[in-house]
Coordinates of C-alpha atoms in Angstrom, one line a residue:
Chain A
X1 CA 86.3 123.1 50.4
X2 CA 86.3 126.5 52.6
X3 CA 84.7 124.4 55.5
X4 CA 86.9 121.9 55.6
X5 CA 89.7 124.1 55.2
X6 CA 88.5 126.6 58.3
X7 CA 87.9 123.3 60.2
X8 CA 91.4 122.3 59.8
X9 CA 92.7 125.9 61.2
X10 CA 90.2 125.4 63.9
X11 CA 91.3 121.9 65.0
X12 CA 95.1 123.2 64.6
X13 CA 94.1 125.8 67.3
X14 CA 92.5 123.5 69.8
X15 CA 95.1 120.9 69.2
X16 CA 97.9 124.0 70.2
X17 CA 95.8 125.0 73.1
X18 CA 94.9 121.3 74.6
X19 CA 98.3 120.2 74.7
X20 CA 100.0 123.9 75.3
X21 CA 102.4 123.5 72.1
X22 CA 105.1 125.8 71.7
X23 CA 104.3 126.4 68.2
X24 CA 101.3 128.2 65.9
X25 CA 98.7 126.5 64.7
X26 CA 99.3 127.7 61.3
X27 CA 102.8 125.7 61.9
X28 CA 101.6 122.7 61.9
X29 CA 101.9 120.7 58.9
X30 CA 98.6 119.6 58.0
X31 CA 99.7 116.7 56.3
X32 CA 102.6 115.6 58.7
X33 CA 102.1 113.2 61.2
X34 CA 100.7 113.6 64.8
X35 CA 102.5 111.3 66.5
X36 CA 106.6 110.0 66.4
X37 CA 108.1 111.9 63.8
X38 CA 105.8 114.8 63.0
X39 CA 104.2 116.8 65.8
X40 CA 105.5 114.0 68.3
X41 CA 102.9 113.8 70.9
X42 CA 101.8 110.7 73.0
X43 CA 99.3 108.7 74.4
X44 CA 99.0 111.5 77.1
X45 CA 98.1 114.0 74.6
X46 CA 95.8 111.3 72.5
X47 CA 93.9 111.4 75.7
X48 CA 93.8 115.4 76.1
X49 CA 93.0 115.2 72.2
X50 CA 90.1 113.4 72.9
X51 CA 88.7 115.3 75.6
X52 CA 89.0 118.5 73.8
X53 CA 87.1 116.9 70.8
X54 CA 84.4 115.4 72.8
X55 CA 83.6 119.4 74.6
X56 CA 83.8 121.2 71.3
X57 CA 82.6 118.8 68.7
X58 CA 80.4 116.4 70.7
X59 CA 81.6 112.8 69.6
X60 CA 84.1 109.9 71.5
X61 CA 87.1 109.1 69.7
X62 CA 87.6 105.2 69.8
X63 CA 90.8 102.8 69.8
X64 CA 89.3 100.6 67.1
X65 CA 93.3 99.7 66.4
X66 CA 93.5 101.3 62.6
X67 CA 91.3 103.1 62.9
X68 CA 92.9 104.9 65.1
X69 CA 96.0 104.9 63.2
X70 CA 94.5 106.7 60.7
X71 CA 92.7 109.4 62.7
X72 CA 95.9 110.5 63.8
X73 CA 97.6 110.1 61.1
X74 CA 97.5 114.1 60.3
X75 CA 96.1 116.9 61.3
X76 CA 94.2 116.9 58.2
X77 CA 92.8 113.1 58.8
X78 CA 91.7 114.4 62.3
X79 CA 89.9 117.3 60.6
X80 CA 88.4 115.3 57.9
X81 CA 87.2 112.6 60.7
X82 CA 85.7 115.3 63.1
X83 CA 84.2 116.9 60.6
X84 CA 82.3 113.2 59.8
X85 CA 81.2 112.6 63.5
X86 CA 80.7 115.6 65.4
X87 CA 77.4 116.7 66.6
X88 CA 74.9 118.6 63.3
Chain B
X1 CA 108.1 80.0 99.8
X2 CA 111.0 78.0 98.7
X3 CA 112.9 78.6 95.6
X4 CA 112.9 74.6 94.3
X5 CA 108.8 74.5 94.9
X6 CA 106.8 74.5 91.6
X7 CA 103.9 76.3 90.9
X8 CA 100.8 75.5 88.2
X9 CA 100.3 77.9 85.3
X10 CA 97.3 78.7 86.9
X11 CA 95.1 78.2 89.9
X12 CA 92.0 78.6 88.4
X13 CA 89.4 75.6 88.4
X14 CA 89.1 74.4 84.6
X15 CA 85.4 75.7 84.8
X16 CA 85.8 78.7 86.0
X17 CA 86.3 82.1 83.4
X18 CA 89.2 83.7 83.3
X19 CA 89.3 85.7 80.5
X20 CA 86.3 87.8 78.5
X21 CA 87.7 87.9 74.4
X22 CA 84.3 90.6 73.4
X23 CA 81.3 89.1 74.7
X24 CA 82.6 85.3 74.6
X25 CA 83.4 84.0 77.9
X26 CA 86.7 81.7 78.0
X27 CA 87.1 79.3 80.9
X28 CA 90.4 78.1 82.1
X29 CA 90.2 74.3 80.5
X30 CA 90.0 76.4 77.1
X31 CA 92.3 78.7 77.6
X32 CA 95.0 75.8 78.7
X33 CA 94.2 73.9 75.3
X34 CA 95.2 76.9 73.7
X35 CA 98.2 77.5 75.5
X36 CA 99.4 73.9 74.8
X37 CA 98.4 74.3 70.7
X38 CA 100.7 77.8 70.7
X39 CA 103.3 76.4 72.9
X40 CA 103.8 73.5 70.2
X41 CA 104.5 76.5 67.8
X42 CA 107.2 78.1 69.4
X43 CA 110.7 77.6 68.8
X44 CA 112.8 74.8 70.8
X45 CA 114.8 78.1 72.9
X46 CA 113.3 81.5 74.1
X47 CA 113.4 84.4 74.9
X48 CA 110.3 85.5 73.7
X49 CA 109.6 89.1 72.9
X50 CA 105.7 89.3 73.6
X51 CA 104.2 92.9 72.4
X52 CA 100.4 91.4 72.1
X53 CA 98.1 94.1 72.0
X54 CA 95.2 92.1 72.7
X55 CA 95.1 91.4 75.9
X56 CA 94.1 87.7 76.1
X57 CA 96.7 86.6 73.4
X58 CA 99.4 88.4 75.3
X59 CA 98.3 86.0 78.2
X60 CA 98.2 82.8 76.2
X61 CA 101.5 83.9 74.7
X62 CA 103.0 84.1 78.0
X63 CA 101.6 81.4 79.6
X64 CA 102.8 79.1 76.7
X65 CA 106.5 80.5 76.7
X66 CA 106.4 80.0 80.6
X67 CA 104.9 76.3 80.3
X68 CA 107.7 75.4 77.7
X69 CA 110.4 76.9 80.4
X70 CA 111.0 80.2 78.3
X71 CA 111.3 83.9 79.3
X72 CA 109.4 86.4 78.1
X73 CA 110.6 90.1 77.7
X74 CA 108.2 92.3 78.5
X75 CA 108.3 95.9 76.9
X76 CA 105.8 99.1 78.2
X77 CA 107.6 101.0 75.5
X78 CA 106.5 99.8 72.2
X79 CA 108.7 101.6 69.7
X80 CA 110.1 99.9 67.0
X81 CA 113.2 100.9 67.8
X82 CA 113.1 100.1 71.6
X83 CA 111.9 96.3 71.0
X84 CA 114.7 96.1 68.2
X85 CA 116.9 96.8 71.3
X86 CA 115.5 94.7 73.4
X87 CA 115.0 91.7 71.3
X88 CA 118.7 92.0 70.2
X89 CA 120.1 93.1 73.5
X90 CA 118.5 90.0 75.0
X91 CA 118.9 87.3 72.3
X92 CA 115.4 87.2 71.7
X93 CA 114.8 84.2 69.1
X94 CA 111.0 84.9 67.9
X95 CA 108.2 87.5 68.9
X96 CA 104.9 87.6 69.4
X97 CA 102.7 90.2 68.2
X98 CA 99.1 90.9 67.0
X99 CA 99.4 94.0 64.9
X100 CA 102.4 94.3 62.1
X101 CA 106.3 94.8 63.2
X102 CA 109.6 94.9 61.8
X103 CA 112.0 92.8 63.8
X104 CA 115.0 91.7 63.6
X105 CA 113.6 88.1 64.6
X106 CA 110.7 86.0 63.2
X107 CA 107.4 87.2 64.8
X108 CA 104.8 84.4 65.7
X109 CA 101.2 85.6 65.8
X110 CA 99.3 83.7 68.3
X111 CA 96.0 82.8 67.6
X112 CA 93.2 81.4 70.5
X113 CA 93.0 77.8 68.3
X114 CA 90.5 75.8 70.9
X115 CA 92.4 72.3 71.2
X116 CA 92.0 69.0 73.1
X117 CA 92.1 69.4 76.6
X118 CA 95.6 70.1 78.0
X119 CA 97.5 70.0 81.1
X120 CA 98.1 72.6 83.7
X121 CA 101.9 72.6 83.9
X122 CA 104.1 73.1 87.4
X123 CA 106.7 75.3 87.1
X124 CA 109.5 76.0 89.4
X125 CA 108.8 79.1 91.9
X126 CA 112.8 79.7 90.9
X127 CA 112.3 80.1 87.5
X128 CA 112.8 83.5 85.8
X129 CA 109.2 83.3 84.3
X130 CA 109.8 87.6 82.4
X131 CA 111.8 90.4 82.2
X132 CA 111.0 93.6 82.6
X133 CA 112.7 96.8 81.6
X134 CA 112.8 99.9 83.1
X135 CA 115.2 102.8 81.3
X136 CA 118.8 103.3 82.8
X137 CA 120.4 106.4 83.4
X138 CA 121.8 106.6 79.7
X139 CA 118.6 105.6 78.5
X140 CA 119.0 102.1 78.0
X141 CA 116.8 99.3 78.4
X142 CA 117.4 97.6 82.0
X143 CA 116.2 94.3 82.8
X144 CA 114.7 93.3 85.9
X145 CA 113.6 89.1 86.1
X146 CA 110.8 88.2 87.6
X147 CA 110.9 84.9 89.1
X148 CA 107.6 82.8 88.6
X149 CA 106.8 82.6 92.6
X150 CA 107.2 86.2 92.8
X151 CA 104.4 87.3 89.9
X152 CA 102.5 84.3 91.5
X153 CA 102.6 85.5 95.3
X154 CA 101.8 89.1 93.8
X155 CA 99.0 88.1 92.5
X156 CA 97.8 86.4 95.4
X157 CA 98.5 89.4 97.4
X158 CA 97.2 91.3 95.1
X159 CA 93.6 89.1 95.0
X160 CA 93.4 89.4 99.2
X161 CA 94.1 92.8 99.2
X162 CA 91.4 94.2 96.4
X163 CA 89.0 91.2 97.5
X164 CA 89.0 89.8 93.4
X165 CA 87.0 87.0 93.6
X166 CA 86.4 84.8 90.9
X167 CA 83.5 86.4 89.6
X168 CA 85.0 89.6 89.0
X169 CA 85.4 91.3 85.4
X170 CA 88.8 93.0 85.1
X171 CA 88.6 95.9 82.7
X172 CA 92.7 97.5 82.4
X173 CA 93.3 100.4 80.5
X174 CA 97.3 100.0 81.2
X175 CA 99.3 97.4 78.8
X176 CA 99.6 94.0 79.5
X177 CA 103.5 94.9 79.4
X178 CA 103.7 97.4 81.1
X179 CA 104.6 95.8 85.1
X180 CA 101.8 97.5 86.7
X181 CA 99.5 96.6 84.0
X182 CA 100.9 92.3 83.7
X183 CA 100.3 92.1 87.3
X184 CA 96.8 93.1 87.5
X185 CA 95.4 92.3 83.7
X186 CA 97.1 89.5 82.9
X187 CA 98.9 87.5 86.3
X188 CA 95.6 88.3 88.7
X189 CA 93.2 86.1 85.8
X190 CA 95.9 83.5 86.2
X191 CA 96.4 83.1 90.1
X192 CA 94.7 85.5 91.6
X193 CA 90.8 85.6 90.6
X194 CA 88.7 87.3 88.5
X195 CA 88.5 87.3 84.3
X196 CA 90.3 89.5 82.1
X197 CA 88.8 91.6 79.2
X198 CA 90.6 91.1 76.0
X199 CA 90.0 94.2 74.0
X200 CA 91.8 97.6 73.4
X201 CA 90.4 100.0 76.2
X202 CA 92.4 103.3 76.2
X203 CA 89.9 106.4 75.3
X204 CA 87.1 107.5 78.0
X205 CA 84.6 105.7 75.5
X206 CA 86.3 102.3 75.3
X207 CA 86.3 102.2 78.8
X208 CA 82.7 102.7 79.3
X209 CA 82.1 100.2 76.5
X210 CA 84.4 97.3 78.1
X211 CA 82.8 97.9 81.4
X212 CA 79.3 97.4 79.9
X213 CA 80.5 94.2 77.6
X214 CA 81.5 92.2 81.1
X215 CA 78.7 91.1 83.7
X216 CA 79.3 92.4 86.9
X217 CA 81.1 92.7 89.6
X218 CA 83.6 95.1 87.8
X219 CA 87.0 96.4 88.4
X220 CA 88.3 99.1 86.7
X221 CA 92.2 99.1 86.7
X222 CA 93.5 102.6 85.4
X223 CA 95.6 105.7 85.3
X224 CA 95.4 109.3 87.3
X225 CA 94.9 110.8 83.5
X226 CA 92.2 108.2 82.1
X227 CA 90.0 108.9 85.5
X228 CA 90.4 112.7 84.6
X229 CA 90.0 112.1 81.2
X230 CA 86.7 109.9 82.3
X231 CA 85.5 112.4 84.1
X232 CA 86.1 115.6 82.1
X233 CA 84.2 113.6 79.1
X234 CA 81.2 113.2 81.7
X235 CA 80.8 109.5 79.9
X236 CA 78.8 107.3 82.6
X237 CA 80.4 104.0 83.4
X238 CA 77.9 101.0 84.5
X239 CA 78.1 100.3 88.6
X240 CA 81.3 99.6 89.7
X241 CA 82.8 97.4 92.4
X242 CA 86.3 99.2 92.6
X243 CA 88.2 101.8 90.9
X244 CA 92.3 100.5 91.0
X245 CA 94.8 103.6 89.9
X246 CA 99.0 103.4 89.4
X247 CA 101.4 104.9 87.6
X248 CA 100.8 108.3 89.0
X249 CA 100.3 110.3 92.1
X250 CA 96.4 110.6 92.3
X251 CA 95.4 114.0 93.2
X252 CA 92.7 113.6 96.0
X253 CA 90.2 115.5 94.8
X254 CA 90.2 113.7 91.3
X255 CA 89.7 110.5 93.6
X256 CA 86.9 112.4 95.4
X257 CA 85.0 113.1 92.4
X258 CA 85.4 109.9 90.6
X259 CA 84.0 108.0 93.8
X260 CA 81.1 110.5 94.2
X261 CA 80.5 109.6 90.2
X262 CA 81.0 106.4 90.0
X263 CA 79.8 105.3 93.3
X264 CA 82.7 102.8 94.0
X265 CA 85.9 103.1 96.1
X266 CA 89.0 104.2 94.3
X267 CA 91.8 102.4 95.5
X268 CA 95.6 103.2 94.7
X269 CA 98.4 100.7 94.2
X270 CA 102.5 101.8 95.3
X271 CA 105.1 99.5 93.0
X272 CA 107.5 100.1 90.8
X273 CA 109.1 97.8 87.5
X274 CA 111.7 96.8 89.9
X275 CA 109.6 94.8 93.0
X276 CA 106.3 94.9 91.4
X277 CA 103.1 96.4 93.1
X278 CA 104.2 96.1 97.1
X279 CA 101.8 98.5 98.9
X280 CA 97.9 100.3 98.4
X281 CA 95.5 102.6 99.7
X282 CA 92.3 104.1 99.3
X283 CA 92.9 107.4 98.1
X284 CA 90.7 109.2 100.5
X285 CA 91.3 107.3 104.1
X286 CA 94.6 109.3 104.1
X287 CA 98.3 109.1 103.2
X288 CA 99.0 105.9 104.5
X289 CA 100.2 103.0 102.4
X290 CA 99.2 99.7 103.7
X291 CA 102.1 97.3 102.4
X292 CA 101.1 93.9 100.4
X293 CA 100.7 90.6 102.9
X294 CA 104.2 89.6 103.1
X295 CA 105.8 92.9 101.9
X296 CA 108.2 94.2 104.2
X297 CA 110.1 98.1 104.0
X298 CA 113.5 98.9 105.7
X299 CA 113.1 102.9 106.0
X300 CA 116.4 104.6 106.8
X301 CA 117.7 107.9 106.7
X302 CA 119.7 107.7 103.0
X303 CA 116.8 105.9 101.5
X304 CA 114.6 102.7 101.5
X305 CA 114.0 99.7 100.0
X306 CA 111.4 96.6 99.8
X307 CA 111.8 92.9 100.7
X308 CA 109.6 91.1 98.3
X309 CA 107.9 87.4 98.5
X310 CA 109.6 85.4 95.3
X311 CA 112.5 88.1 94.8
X312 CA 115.9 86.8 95.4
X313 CA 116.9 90.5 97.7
X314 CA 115.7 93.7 98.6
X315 CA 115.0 96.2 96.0
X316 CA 115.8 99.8 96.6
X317 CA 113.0 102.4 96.1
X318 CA 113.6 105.8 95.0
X319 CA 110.9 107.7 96.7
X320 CA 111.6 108.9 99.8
X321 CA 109.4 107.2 102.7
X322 CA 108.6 108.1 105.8
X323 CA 108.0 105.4 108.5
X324 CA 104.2 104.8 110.3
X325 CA 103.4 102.4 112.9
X326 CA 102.0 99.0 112.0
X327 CA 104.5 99.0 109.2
X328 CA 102.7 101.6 107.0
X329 CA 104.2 104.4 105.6
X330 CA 103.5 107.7 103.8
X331 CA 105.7 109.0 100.8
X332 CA 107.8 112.0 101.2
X333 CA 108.5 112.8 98.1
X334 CA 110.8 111.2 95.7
X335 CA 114.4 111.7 95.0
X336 CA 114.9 115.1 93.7
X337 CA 117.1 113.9 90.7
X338 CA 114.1 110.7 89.8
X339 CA 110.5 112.1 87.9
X340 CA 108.1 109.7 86.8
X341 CA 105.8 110.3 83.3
X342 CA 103.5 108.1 81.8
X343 CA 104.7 105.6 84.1
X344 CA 107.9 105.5 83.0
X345 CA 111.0 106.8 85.2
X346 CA 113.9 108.8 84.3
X347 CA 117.2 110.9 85.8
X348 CA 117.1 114.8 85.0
X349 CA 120.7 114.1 85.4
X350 CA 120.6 111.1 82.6
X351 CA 118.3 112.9 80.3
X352 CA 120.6 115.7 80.8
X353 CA 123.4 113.5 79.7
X354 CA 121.8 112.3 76.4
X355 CA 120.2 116.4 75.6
X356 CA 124.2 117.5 75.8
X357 CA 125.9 114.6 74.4
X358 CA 123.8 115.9 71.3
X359 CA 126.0 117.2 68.5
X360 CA 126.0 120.9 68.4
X361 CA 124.8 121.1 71.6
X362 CA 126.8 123.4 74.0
X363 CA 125.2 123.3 76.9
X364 CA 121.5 122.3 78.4
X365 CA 119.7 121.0 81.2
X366 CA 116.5 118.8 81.6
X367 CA 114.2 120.8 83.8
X368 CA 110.9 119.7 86.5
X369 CA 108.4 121.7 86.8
X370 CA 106.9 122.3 90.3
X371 CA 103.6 120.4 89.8
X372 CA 105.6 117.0 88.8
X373 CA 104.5 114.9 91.2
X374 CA 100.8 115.9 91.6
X375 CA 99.9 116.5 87.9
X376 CA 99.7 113.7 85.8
X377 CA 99.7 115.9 82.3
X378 CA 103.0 117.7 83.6
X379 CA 105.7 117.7 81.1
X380 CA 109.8 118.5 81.5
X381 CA 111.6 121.2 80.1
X382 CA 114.5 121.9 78.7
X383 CA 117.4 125.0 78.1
X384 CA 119.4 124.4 75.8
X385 CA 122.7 126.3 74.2
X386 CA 123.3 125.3 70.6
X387 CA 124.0 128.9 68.6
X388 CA 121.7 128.2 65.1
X389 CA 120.0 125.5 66.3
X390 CA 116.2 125.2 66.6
X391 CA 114.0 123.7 69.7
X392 CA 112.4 121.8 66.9
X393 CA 116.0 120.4 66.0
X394 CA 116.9 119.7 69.7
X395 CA 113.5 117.2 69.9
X396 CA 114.3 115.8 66.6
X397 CA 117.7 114.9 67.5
X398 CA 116.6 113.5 71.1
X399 CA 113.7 111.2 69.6
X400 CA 114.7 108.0 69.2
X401 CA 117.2 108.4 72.3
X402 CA 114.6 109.2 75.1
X403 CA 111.3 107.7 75.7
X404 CA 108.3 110.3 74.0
X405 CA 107.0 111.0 77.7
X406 CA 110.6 112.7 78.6
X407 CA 111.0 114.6 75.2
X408 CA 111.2 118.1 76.1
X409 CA 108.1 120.5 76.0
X410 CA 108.9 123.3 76.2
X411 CA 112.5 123.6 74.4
X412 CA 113.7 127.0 75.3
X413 CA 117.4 128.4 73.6
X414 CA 119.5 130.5 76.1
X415 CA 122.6 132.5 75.4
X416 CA 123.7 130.5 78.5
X417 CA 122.7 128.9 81.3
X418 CA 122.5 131.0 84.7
X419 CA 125.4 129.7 86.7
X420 CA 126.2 131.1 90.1
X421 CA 130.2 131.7 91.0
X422 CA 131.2 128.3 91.4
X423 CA 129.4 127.4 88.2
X424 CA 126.4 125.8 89.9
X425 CA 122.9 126.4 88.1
X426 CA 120.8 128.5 89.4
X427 CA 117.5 126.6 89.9
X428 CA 115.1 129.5 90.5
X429 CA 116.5 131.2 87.1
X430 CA 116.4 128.1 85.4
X431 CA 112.7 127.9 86.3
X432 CA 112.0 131.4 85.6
X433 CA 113.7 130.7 81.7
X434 CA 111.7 128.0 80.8
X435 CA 108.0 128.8 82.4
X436 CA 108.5 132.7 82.1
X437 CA 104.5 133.0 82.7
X438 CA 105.1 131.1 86.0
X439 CA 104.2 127.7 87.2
X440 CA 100.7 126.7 85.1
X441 CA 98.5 124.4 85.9
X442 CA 97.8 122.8 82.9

């Protein structure tokens, strides 16, 4: 569980510094959601998400509809899905 | 052409394919059958709200609302909230829809039923065939109809300009609902040339995916930010035949480098929800904007605006053009008080409205940074007086009241906001509060 945990504070931290929040990493709600009410970030930052994730960990995020919905859905569902694809 | 002329659905000959749904080719007689077979299903009166995510159904959905005399509203912004608007605002009586919504009216799922073969229906040039919606100063939906000669001379236009012939595969990354992205995904299939692609393309690998799913010669119509995005993921695209860009200022360089990668030109398009796409350019030839066959710009001193084939008058612009010979012209920059995000326009003066009319709120201002108009990622800030309030407070009372793109980022809280003797804001302070580490280049 300590990787996944240490993965999560590692994708709060590139998800801060992609998108230049104004708040801590350690702020972030790890179950709250990304998008509309949670963090509130866009389809501009989806995009910047995705870059970021496909320079540190390797892998293309995909819009394969709920998919997607559910990759986003947290910053814990992003961890756990990164942590699936990205590059042994 | 004259208001009481009619126009078919489409100009396509029934052999020829005008849409790609995955690998499966669909020519125009099937894709007529189908519109006949959902047009039987819709209700006897429109408007139809049509939020298809799929790209083909949003077509069929369109064409079959248009073919039985209906109006479609069209909506870039997909919020629950905003369509509930919409559809109430505008007496929608059903939508259509692919994925799952909560509406205040029935929603209609269109499926692609192959029928017997069906007609291809004339409709009158006159006819408000959609409405789109651009957000007023207050933040409210405002509809702009779109007469069916005027989409269908667009497309046209459109088709001469970018030399679509019917061969070509049209891969859009911008929603079918969103103006820019209806007139070349979804109206250029119809009466222009060239075949649609159905699916969701919105991440660097989708793109390179849809492009290799459609035989080629391919267009790839797109955003400043998915190029960059493209680019900075180093994903390689299959050859293409041209690279279209809108809703944002493309920086040239950007368009340097994706031509030198993708080995195609890169070709920008001038419109807005109001008049539609009405001028283009290729990126790198320069500054000048070559207006659409039949376009024509009155430039003045206190602004401009656009006569447009199939629009009833002209439409005033709120960039700020300057006037070259052979009717071109280059942008000057845009009305100071206008920013554009995501594609979507706002007032600082309107979003300032809505940030102070906020309960607890003393006092605020919406902020642009200096890089607005050349970086696609830039973001608006605000400063903001509300004594035990947090910035996190201030977004989570403005969401739901301003479009996502214009929430502010960052939220900074001020004692007060610099005023100079007669009380007027001091812009250079302003700036200096909310980006104290100076303008970045994000």
């Amino acid at each position: 569980m300590t990787t996944t945990l240490s993965l999560e504070a590692e994708v709060a931290r590139l998800v801060v510094e992609a998108l230049h929040l104004e708040v801590a990493p350690e702020e972030i709600d790890p179950e709250a959601p990304l998008f509309g009410e949670g963090l509130g970030l866009d389809s501009i930052d989806a995009l910047e998400i995705a870059l970021a994730v496909s320079k540190r960990y390797g892998f293309q995020l995909r819009s394969d509809d709920e998919m997607n919905h559910r990759i986003f859905a947290s910053l814990r569902a992003l961890a756990a899905h990164i942590e699936k694809n990205r590059a042994a | 052409m004259p208001a009481d002329a009619a126009l078919p659905l489409t100009s396509r000959a029934p052999h020829e394919v005008i849409f790609h749904r995955g690998r499966e080719p669909v020519t125009t007689a099937r894709f007529l059958a189908e519109v006949a077979a959902l047009a039987a299903r819709l209700p006897a009166e429109g408007p139809v709200l049509n939020f298809c995510a799929d790209r083909y159904l949003a077509l069929v959905g369109f064409a079959a609302v248009l073919s039985r005399g209906q109006v479609t509203l069209l909506s870039a912004d997909r919020s629950p909230q905003r369509l509930a608007d919409i559809a109430r605002l505008h007496g929608a009586r059903c939508a259509l829809a692919d994925t799952e919504a909560e509406l205040p009216v029935p929603v209609l799922r269109p499926d692609a039923a192959p029928g017997a073969d069906a007609p291809n229906p004339l409709i009158p040039a006159g006819a408000v065939a959609a409405i789109a919606f651009t957000s007023g100063s207050t933040g409210e939906p405002r509809p702009h109809a779109k007469p069916w000669g005027a989409l269908v001379a667009g497309a046209r236009a459109a088709a001469e300009r970018f030399g679509v012939t019917s061969g070509t595969a049209i891969v859009g990354t911008v929603p079918a609902q969103h103006m820019y992205g209806f007139e070349t995904t979804l109206m250029l299939p119809l009466h222009g040339g060239g075949a649609g692609h159905a699916g969701a393309v919105f991440y660097p690998s989708d793109i390179a995916e849809a492009l290799a799913g459609v035989p080629a010669p391919r267009l790839l119509v797109t955003t400043p930010l998915q190029m960059r995005a493209v680019l900075g993921t180093g994903i390689a695209l299959p050859p293409l035949a041209a690279v279209i860009s809108a809703t944002a200022p493309l920086d040239p360089r950007l368009a340097a480098e994706a031509e030198a990668a993708w080995g195609a030109p890169v070709l920008e398009i001038y419109g807005a929800t109001e008049a539609g796409s009405v001028a283009s350019r290729r990126t790198l030839e320069g500054d000048a904007w070559e207006p659409y066959p039949g376009t024509v710009f009155a430039i003045a001193e206190d602004g401009a605006d656009v006569t447009v084939p199939g629009l009833p008058a002209p439409v005033p612009l709120s960039d700020t053009l300057e006037p070259l010979p052979e009717g071109r012209f280059r942008l000057a920059g845009r009305r100071a008080d206008m920013v554009k995000l995501a594609g979507k326009r706002a007032s600082l003066a309107g979003l300032t409205r809505i940030l102070t009319d906020v309960e607890g709120i003393a006092d605020g201002v919406y902020l642009a940074p200096a890089d607005i108009d050349d970086n696609p990622r830039a973001r608006l800030a605000a400063l903001v007086v509300a004594p035990g309030m947090t910035p996190k407070a201030v977004v989570a009372a403005l969401r739901g009241r301003i479009e996502p793109a214009f929430l502010p980022r960052p939220v900074v809280m001020v004692d007060a906001l610099p005023r100079d003797g007669v009380g007027k804001l001091r812009q250079a302070e302003l700036a200096a509060l909310a980006w104290p580490r100076g303008p970045v280049r994000r």
